Coordinates of C-alpha atoms and ligand atoms in Angstrom, one line a residue:
M6 CA -10.9 -147.1 -98.1
S7 CA -8.9 -149.1 -95.6
A8 CA -10.8 -152.0 -94.0
P9 CA -11.3 -151.8 -90.2
E10 CA -8.8 -153.7 -88.0
P11 CA -9.9 -157.2 -86.9
A12 CA -9.4 -156.2 -83.2
L13 CA -11.7 -153.2 -83.6
L14 CA -14.4 -155.4 -85.2
A15 CA -14.0 -157.9 -82.4
A16 CA -14.4 -155.1 -79.8
C17 CA -17.6 -153.9 -81.6
R18 CA -19.0 -157.4 -81.7
E19 CA -18.4 -157.8 -78.0
R20 CA -20.0 -154.4 -77.3
R21 CA -23.1 -155.3 -79.4
A22 CA -23.3 -158.6 -77.4
R23 CA -23.3 -156.6 -74.2
V24 CA -26.2 -154.4 -75.4
L25 CA -28.1 -157.5 -76.6
Q26 CA -27.7 -159.1 -73.2
Q27 CA -29.1 -156.0 -71.5
L28 CA -32.0 -156.0 -73.9
R29 CA -32.7 -159.6 -73.1
A30 CA -32.5 -158.9 -69.4
A31 CA -35.1 -156.2 -69.9
G32 CA -37.5 -158.6 -71.5
G33 CA -36.1 -159.0 -75.1
G34 CA -36.4 -156.6 -77.9
V35 CA -34.8 -154.4 -80.6
A36 CA -32.3 -151.6 -80.4
I37 CA -32.2 -149.0 -83.1
L38 CA -29.2 -146.6 -83.6
P39 CA -28.8 -144.3 -86.5
T40 CA -25.5 -142.6 -87.3
A41 CA -25.2 -138.8 -87.5
P42 CA -26.8 -136.9 -90.4
E43 CA -24.7 -135.0 -92.9
A44 CA -24.7 -131.2 -92.3
M45 CA -24.7 -128.5 -95.0
R46 CA -22.3 -125.6 -94.3
N47 CA -23.5 -123.2 -96.9
R48 CA -25.2 -123.7 -100.3
D49 CA -23.9 -127.0 -101.6
S50 CA -20.8 -127.2 -99.5
D51 CA -21.1 -129.6 -96.6
Y52 CA -19.2 -129.9 -93.3
P53 CA -16.6 -132.8 -93.3
Y54 CA -18.7 -135.8 -92.3
R55 CA -18.3 -137.1 -88.7
H56 CA -20.1 -140.3 -87.7
D57 CA -22.2 -140.5 -84.5
S58 CA -19.9 -141.6 -81.6
H59 CA -22.3 -144.2 -80.2
F60 CA -23.0 -145.7 -83.6
Y61 CA -19.3 -146.0 -84.3
Y62 CA -18.7 -147.6 -80.9
L63 CA -21.0 -150.5 -81.9
S64 CA -20.2 -150.7 -85.6
A65 CA -16.8 -149.2 -86.6
F66 CA -18.8 -148.0 -89.7
T67 CA -18.1 -144.4 -90.8
E68 CA -20.4 -143.8 -93.7
P69 CA -23.4 -141.5 -93.4
E70 CA -27.0 -142.7 -93.8
A71 CA -26.6 -145.8 -91.8
V72 CA -28.7 -147.4 -89.1
L73 CA -27.7 -150.3 -86.8
V74 CA -30.5 -152.6 -85.6
L75 CA -29.9 -155.2 -82.9
V76 CA -32.4 -157.9 -82.3
A77 CA -32.2 -159.8 -79.0
G78 CA -33.6 -163.3 -79.5
A79 CA -34.8 -165.5 -76.7
E80 CA -31.3 -166.9 -76.4
A81 CA -28.0 -165.3 -77.3
G82 CA -27.6 -167.7 -80.3
A83 CA -30.7 -166.1 -81.9
D84 CA -29.4 -162.5 -81.7
R85 CA -28.9 -160.5 -84.9
S86 CA -26.9 -157.4 -85.7
I87 CA -28.3 -155.8 -88.8
L88 CA -26.8 -152.8 -90.7
F89 CA -28.8 -150.6 -93.0
C90 CA -26.4 -148.6 -95.2
R91 CA -26.3 -146.7 -98.5
P92 CA -26.6 -149.0 -101.5
K93 CA -23.8 -149.0 -104.1
H94 CA -24.2 -146.3 -106.7
E95 CA -21.9 -146.0 -109.6
E96 CA -22.5 -142.4 -110.4
R97 CA -22.5 -141.1 -106.8
E98 CA -19.3 -143.1 -106.1
I99 CA -17.6 -141.3 -109.1
W100 CA -18.5 -137.9 -107.5
D101 CA -18.3 -138.6 -103.7
G102 CA -16.2 -141.8 -103.4
F103 CA -16.4 -145.4 -102.4
R104 CA -19.4 -146.9 -100.6
Y105 CA -19.4 -150.4 -99.1
G106 CA -23.0 -151.1 -99.9
P107 CA -24.8 -153.8 -97.9
E108 CA -22.9 -156.8 -99.4
G109 CA -19.5 -155.1 -98.9
A110 CA -20.4 -154.0 -95.4
L111 CA -21.6 -157.5 -94.5
A112 CA -18.3 -159.0 -95.7
A113 CA -16.0 -156.4 -94.1
F114 CA -17.7 -155.6 -90.8
G115 CA -19.1 -158.9 -89.6
F116 CA -22.8 -158.0 -89.2
D117 CA -25.3 -160.9 -89.4
E118 CA -27.4 -159.1 -92.1
A119 CA -27.0 -155.9 -94.1
H120 CA -29.6 -154.1 -96.3
S121 CA -30.0 -150.9 -98.2
V122 CA -31.1 -148.1 -96.0
E123 CA -33.9 -147.6 -98.5
E124 CA -35.5 -150.8 -97.1
L125 CA -35.6 -149.4 -93.5
D126 CA -39.3 -148.4 -93.5
A127 CA -40.3 -151.7 -95.1
R128 CA -38.3 -153.9 -92.7
L129 CA -38.5 -152.2 -89.4
P130 CA -42.1 -152.8 -88.5
A131 CA -41.7 -156.6 -88.8
L132 CA -38.6 -156.4 -86.7
L133 CA -40.4 -154.5 -84.0
A134 CA -43.6 -156.7 -84.0
D135 CA -44.1 -158.8 -80.9
R136 CA -41.1 -157.4 -79.1
A137 CA -41.3 -156.3 -75.5
V138 CA -38.7 -153.6 -75.5
L139 CA -37.6 -150.9 -77.9
A140 CA -34.2 -149.3 -77.1
Y141 CA -33.2 -146.1 -79.0
P142 CA -31.6 -142.7 -78.3
L143 CA -34.7 -141.4 -76.4
A144 CA -35.6 -137.8 -77.2
A145 CA -32.0 -137.2 -78.5
S146 CA -33.1 -135.9 -81.9
S147 CA -36.5 -135.0 -83.3
R148 CA -35.4 -136.7 -86.6
I149 CA -35.0 -140.1 -84.8
D150 CA -38.1 -139.5 -82.7
R151 CA -40.1 -139.0 -85.9
Q152 CA -38.7 -142.1 -87.5
V153 CA -39.5 -144.3 -84.4
R154 CA -43.0 -142.9 -84.3
R155 CA -43.5 -143.9 -87.9
W156 CA -42.3 -147.4 -87.4
L157 CA -44.3 -147.9 -84.2
D158 CA -47.4 -146.5 -86.1
A159 CA -46.8 -149.2 -88.7
V160 CA -46.7 -151.9 -86.0
R161 CA -49.8 -150.5 -84.4
T162 CA -51.6 -150.9 -87.8
L163 CA -50.6 -154.6 -87.7
S164 CA -51.9 -155.0 -84.1
R165 CA -55.4 -155.6 -85.4
S166 CA -54.0 -158.9 -86.7
G167 CA -52.8 -159.8 -83.2
V168 CA -49.3 -158.3 -83.3
A169 CA -48.0 -156.8 -80.1
V170 CA -46.3 -153.4 -80.0
P171 CA -43.2 -152.8 -77.8
A172 CA -44.6 -151.5 -74.5
T173 CA -41.3 -150.6 -72.9
V174 CA -38.8 -148.0 -74.1
L175 CA -35.1 -148.0 -73.0
D176 CA -32.8 -145.1 -73.5
L177 CA -30.0 -146.6 -75.6
H178 CA -27.7 -143.7 -74.9
N179 CA -28.0 -144.3 -71.2
V180 CA -26.8 -147.9 -71.7
L181 CA -24.0 -146.9 -74.1
D182 CA -22.8 -143.9 -72.0
E183 CA -21.9 -146.2 -69.1
M184 CA -20.1 -148.7 -71.4
R185 CA -18.1 -145.9 -73.1
L186 CA -16.9 -144.5 -69.8
F187 CA -14.6 -147.5 -69.4
K188 CA -12.0 -147.6 -72.2
D189 CA -10.7 -151.0 -73.4
A190 CA -7.0 -151.6 -74.4
G191 CA -7.7 -150.8 -78.1
E192 CA -9.3 -147.5 -77.2
L193 CA -6.5 -146.6 -74.8
A194 CA -3.9 -147.3 -77.5
V195 CA -5.7 -144.9 -79.9
M196 CA -6.0 -142.3 -77.2
R197 CA -2.3 -142.5 -76.3
R198 CA -1.4 -141.9 -79.9
A199 CA -3.8 -139.0 -80.2
G200 CA -2.2 -137.6 -77.0
E201 CA 1.3 -137.9 -78.5
I202 CA 0.3 -136.2 -81.8
S203 CA -1.4 -133.3 -79.9
A204 CA 1.7 -133.0 -77.7
Q205 CA 3.9 -132.7 -80.7
A206 CA 1.6 -130.1 -82.1
H207 CA 1.9 -128.0 -79.0
V208 CA 5.7 -128.4 -79.1
R209 CA 5.7 -127.2 -82.7
A210 CA 3.6 -124.1 -81.8
M211 CA 5.9 -123.2 -78.9
R212 CA 8.9 -123.5 -81.1
T213 CA 7.3 -121.3 -83.7
S214 CA 6.1 -118.6 -81.4
R215 CA 7.6 -115.2 -81.6
A216 CA 6.5 -111.6 -81.4
G217 CA 4.9 -110.3 -84.6
L218 CA 3.1 -113.5 -85.6
R219 CA -0.6 -113.8 -85.1
E220 CA -2.7 -116.3 -83.3
Y221 CA -3.8 -117.9 -86.6
H222 CA -0.2 -118.6 -87.5
L223 CA 0.2 -120.8 -84.5
E224 CA -3.2 -122.5 -85.2
A225 CA -1.9 -123.3 -88.7
E226 CA 1.2 -125.0 -87.1
L227 CA -1.1 -127.1 -84.9
L228 CA -3.3 -128.2 -87.8
Y229 CA -0.3 -129.1 -89.9
E230 CA 1.1 -131.3 -87.1
F231 CA -2.2 -133.0 -86.5
R232 CA -2.8 -133.8 -90.1
R233 CA 0.7 -134.8 -91.0
H234 CA 0.5 -137.6 -88.4
G235 CA -2.8 -138.8 -89.8
A236 CA -5.3 -137.3 -87.4
Q237 CA -8.6 -136.8 -89.3
S238 CA -9.7 -133.7 -87.5
V239 CA -9.4 -131.4 -84.5
A240 CA -11.3 -132.8 -81.5
Y241 CA -12.8 -129.3 -80.9
N242 CA -12.0 -125.8 -82.3
S243 CA -8.5 -124.8 -81.3
I244 CA -8.1 -122.0 -78.8
V245 CA -5.0 -119.8 -79.5
A246 CA -5.4 -116.8 -77.2
T247 CA -2.7 -114.3 -76.5
G248 CA -2.5 -111.5 -74.0
A249 CA -6.0 -110.6 -72.5
N250 CA -7.7 -113.0 -74.9
A251 CA -6.5 -115.9 -72.6
C252 CA -9.1 -114.7 -70.1
V253 CA -11.9 -115.5 -72.5
L254 CA -12.6 -119.1 -71.8
H255 CA -14.1 -120.0 -75.2
Y256 CA -11.9 -117.8 -77.3
R257 CA -10.9 -119.2 -80.7
A258 CA -7.7 -118.5 -82.7
G259 CA -8.1 -115.0 -84.0
P260 CA -6.0 -112.3 -85.7
A261 CA -4.4 -110.9 -82.5
E262 CA -0.7 -110.2 -82.8
L263 CA 1.6 -112.1 -80.4
R264 CA 3.5 -109.4 -78.4
D265 CA 6.8 -109.6 -76.6
G266 CA 6.1 -109.9 -72.8
D267 CA 2.6 -111.5 -73.3
L268 CA 1.6 -115.1 -72.7
C269 CA -0.1 -117.3 -75.2
L270 CA -2.6 -119.9 -74.1
I271 CA -3.2 -122.8 -76.5
D272 CA -6.0 -125.3 -75.9
A273 CA -6.0 -127.7 -78.8
G274 CA -6.2 -131.4 -79.5
C275 CA -6.6 -133.7 -82.5
E276 CA -9.2 -136.4 -83.1
L277 CA -7.6 -139.7 -84.2
D278 CA -9.7 -142.6 -85.4
G279 CA -12.7 -141.2 -83.6
Y280 CA -11.0 -140.4 -80.3
A281 CA -10.3 -137.0 -78.8
S282 CA -7.2 -135.5 -77.1
D283 CA -7.3 -132.3 -75.1
I284 CA -4.2 -130.3 -74.1
T285 CA -3.7 -126.8 -72.8
R286 CA -0.3 -125.1 -72.5
T287 CA 0.4 -121.5 -71.6
F288 CA 3.8 -120.1 -72.6
P289 CA 5.5 -116.7 -73.0
V290 CA 5.3 -115.4 -76.6
S291 CA 9.1 -114.7 -76.6
G292 CA 10.2 -117.6 -74.5
R293 CA 10.7 -116.1 -71.1
F294 CA 8.1 -115.7 -68.3
S295 CA 8.0 -112.4 -66.4
A296 CA 8.2 -112.6 -62.6
A297 CA 4.4 -112.1 -62.2
Q298 CA 3.6 -114.6 -65.0
R299 CA 6.0 -117.2 -63.5
E300 CA 4.4 -116.8 -60.0
L301 CA 0.9 -117.6 -61.3
Y302 CA 2.2 -120.2 -63.7
D303 CA 3.9 -122.1 -60.9
L304 CA 0.7 -121.8 -58.8
V305 CA -1.5 -123.3 -61.6
L306 CA 1.1 -126.1 -62.1
A307 CA 1.1 -126.8 -58.3
A308 CA -2.7 -127.0 -58.4
Q309 CA -2.5 -129.4 -61.4
E310 CA 0.0 -131.6 -59.5
A311 CA -2.3 -131.7 -56.5
A312 CA -5.2 -132.8 -58.7
I313 CA -3.1 -135.4 -60.5
A314 CA -2.0 -136.9 -57.2
E315 CA -5.7 -137.5 -56.4
T316 CA -6.5 -138.9 -59.8
R317 CA -6.4 -142.6 -59.0
A318 CA -8.9 -145.5 -58.6
G319 CA -11.1 -145.4 -55.6
V320 CA -11.1 -141.6 -55.2
P321 CA -14.4 -139.8 -55.7
Y322 CA -14.6 -137.7 -58.9
N323 CA -14.7 -134.3 -57.1
V324 CA -11.6 -134.9 -55.1
P325 CA -9.0 -133.8 -57.7
H326 CA -11.0 -130.6 -58.3
D327 CA -11.2 -129.8 -54.6
A328 CA -7.4 -130.4 -54.3
A329 CA -6.7 -128.0 -57.2
V330 CA -9.1 -125.4 -55.8
R331 CA -7.4 -125.6 -52.4
V332 CA -3.9 -124.8 -53.9
L333 CA -5.3 -122.1 -56.1
A334 CA -7.2 -120.4 -53.3
Q335 CA -4.2 -120.4 -51.0
G336 CA -2.2 -118.9 -53.8
M337 CA -4.7 -116.2 -54.4
L338 CA -4.4 -115.2 -50.8
D339 CA -0.6 -115.4 -50.9
T340 CA -0.3 -113.2 -54.0
G341 CA -2.9 -110.7 -52.9
L342 CA -5.3 -111.5 -55.8
L343 CA -7.7 -112.1 -52.9
D344 CA -7.3 -109.7 -50.0
R345 CA -6.9 -111.5 -46.7
N346 CA -8.5 -108.6 -44.8
Q347 CA -11.6 -108.8 -46.9
E348 CA -11.8 -112.6 -47.5
G349 CA -10.5 -114.1 -44.3
T350 CA -8.8 -117.5 -44.2
L351 CA -8.4 -120.3 -46.8
D352 CA -11.4 -122.0 -45.3
D353 CA -13.5 -118.9 -45.6
V354 CA -12.5 -118.5 -49.3
L355 CA -13.3 -122.2 -50.0
A356 CA -16.7 -121.8 -48.2
N357 CA -17.8 -118.6 -49.8
G358 CA -16.4 -119.4 -53.2
S359 CA -14.7 -116.1 -53.8
Y360 CA -11.9 -118.0 -55.6
R361 CA -14.4 -118.3 -58.5
R362 CA -13.6 -114.8 -59.5
F363 CA -10.3 -116.1 -60.9
Y364 CA -11.1 -119.8 -61.3
M365 CA -14.6 -120.3 -62.6
H366 CA -14.5 -123.8 -64.3
R367 CA -14.1 -127.3 -63.1
T368 CA -10.8 -129.1 -63.1
G369 CA -11.7 -131.8 -65.6
H370 CA -14.1 -133.9 -67.6
W371 CA -14.4 -137.4 -69.1
L372 CA -12.5 -137.8 -72.3
G373 CA -13.1 -140.3 -75.1
M374 CA -14.8 -140.3 -78.5
D375 CA -16.2 -136.9 -77.5
V376 CA -14.0 -134.3 -75.9
H377 CA -16.5 -133.8 -73.2
D378 CA -17.2 -137.5 -73.1
V379 CA -20.4 -139.3 -72.0
G380 CA -20.8 -140.9 -68.6
E381 CA -22.3 -140.0 -65.3
Y382 CA -20.1 -138.0 -62.9
R383 CA -22.3 -139.1 -59.9
V384 CA -23.2 -142.6 -58.9
P385 CA -25.7 -143.8 -61.5
G386 CA -29.3 -144.2 -60.4
L387 CA -31.8 -142.0 -58.6
A388 CA -31.0 -140.0 -55.5
A389 CA -33.0 -140.7 -52.4
A390 CA -35.6 -138.0 -51.7
G391 CA -33.9 -134.8 -50.4
T392 CA -30.4 -136.0 -51.1
E393 CA -27.8 -135.5 -53.8
R394 CA -26.3 -138.5 -55.5
P395 CA -22.7 -138.9 -54.3
W396 CA -19.8 -138.4 -56.8
R397 CA -18.7 -141.6 -58.3
A398 CA -15.3 -143.1 -57.5
L399 CA -12.7 -143.2 -60.3
E400 CA -12.1 -146.6 -61.7
P401 CA -9.3 -148.1 -63.9
G402 CA -10.0 -147.5 -67.6
M403 CA -11.7 -144.1 -67.1
V404 CA -10.0 -141.2 -68.9
L405 CA -10.3 -137.6 -67.8
T406 CA -8.6 -134.3 -68.1
V407 CA -6.9 -132.4 -65.4
E408 CA -7.0 -128.7 -66.2
P409 CA -6.8 -126.0 -63.5
G410 CA -6.4 -122.4 -64.5
I411 CA -6.3 -118.8 -63.3
Y412 CA -7.8 -115.8 -65.2
V413 CA -7.2 -112.3 -64.0
R414 CA -9.3 -109.5 -65.4
P415 CA -8.2 -105.9 -64.5
A416 CA -9.8 -104.3 -61.4
E417 CA -8.9 -101.7 -58.9
D418 CA -8.6 -104.2 -56.1
V419 CA -6.4 -106.6 -58.1
P420 CA -2.6 -106.1 -58.1
E421 CA -1.8 -104.5 -61.5
R422 CA 1.2 -106.9 -62.3
Y423 CA -1.3 -109.7 -62.7
W424 CA -3.8 -108.0 -65.0
H425 CA -4.8 -109.8 -68.2
I426 CA -2.8 -112.9 -67.2
G427 CA -4.8 -116.1 -68.2
I428 CA -3.2 -119.5 -67.6
R429 CA -4.5 -123.0 -67.9
I430 CA -2.5 -126.3 -67.9
E431 CA -4.4 -129.3 -69.2
D432 CA -3.3 -133.0 -69.5
D433 CA -5.2 -136.2 -70.2
A434 CA -5.1 -138.9 -67.6
V435 CA -5.9 -142.6 -67.6
V436 CA -7.1 -143.9 -64.3
T437 CA -5.2 -147.0 -63.1
G438 CA -4.9 -149.0 -59.9
G439 CA -1.9 -146.8 -58.9
A440 CA -0.8 -143.3 -60.1
C441 CA -2.7 -142.1 -63.1
E442 CA -1.0 -142.4 -66.5
L443 CA -0.6 -139.0 -68.2
I444 CA -0.8 -139.5 -71.9
T445 CA -0.1 -135.9 -73.0
R446 CA 3.3 -135.2 -71.4
G447 CA 5.1 -135.2 -74.7
V448 CA 5.0 -131.5 -74.4
P449 CA 6.9 -129.9 -71.5
V450 CA 4.8 -128.5 -68.6
K451 CA 7.4 -127.1 -66.2
A452 CA 8.2 -123.4 -66.8
D453 CA 12.0 -124.0 -67.0
E454 CA 11.4 -126.8 -69.5
I455 CA 9.1 -124.7 -71.7
E456 CA 11.7 -121.9 -71.7
A457 CA 14.5 -124.3 -72.6
L458 CA 12.4 -125.7 -75.5
M459 CA 11.7 -122.2 -76.8
R460 CA 15.3 -121.3 -76.6
E461 CA 16.0 -124.1 -79.1
G462 CA 13.7 -122.2 -81.5
G463 CA 12.0 -123.0 -84.8
P464 CA 9.8 -126.1 -85.6
R465 CA 11.8 -129.1 -86.7
Ligands
LIG23 N1 -11.1 -127.8 -74.9 C1 -12.2 -128.0 -74.1 C2 -11.9 -128.2 -72.7 O1 -10.8 -128.1 -72.3 O2 -12.8 -128.6 -72.0
MN24 MN1 -10.7 -130.1 -71.4
MN25 MN1 -9.1 -128.2 -73.5

């Protein structure tokens, strides 16, 4: 078990201090944050364990059965960060591996106190007594809700002896979501590396592609590349979709055979040290786009470029999407996917939404510890009566995907040469004061460059 980096521990300490300061501003109190439960897959096989993202953000601690408790004192000097974790256990460590135990965690992670998780019920009521505010992930899981209810009941029992029960509840996720939306330098460094690894995996899949292989063969190449560079996991289940399967948005990698003349859409990214990457590329199985494929490919790429040009600080979140939609809708009219005689002008198509027949998702999402990361897309707070909250402006340190696409299902009123073509192009962008930084361009995106790479052949 490698010890966490000092810079990560310092970042966690600073994040805890910010939560504690918000608690104090709300009247002083206690924040409680459990990590994720372990999950059984079937009988006595479990899923690989993945910590809770919010918990990791504040602790860097990755063992299951852990709870972080933050106590905001009257002044910052009296604050305490307390970890409850699994106790050392000689036999379980022989079977399942190393555990820090409270003493080890205290020494390695820089908490103020650490105790066995078995002491949680005994210690929590006293920590909650006479505090104004309780912050926890409100109604996020019935498991946590039940625990909190139990601890509050225990404090209420004490209230006959004059102890006050927290009267205000804060949603801790709400506080942390806003913090997590802005990535610090350490987080960006990990995300850049995750983006590089995922880009190399896409390169490997493109180089491997040929008619006769199956979708799962390319998935295996992706996984190999993720893992050999140290990524712990996929960030989400990989999509490897060939031919008509590319038009199924949540398709997985299946047994379909890659056929000469078809496209293959791969949407796959690794998770590295708790951070996601998310890349989509679409390429011809045998290395050469047909004329119809190339027409639509260049259209989607132009839409992505239009969205990327609008991905910069100060621009409202919806603007890149609107820019991509404008290019796609014009292209749909130009190619005859949408019939001008039926649909009218570009403005008509944008107003009536008929482009959604071929482009039915949004152009991006926040990216971070979770692939669809936390954070408000609209200005935080409540809308005035009868209004919608405005889209929030992009700010430096935000990370989002830019992923337009086009998906053509066969229909009598659709030119046959486009049938079954599904194309998406997705990159990950860091918002800066100027042009955004694309952190996933280690894999080519221009059609000519993809063809050139595939001519070189086999994975290296
Ligand atoms: N891979 C999930 C997404 O692109 O949103
Ligand atoms: Mn995405
Ligand atoms: Mn994706």
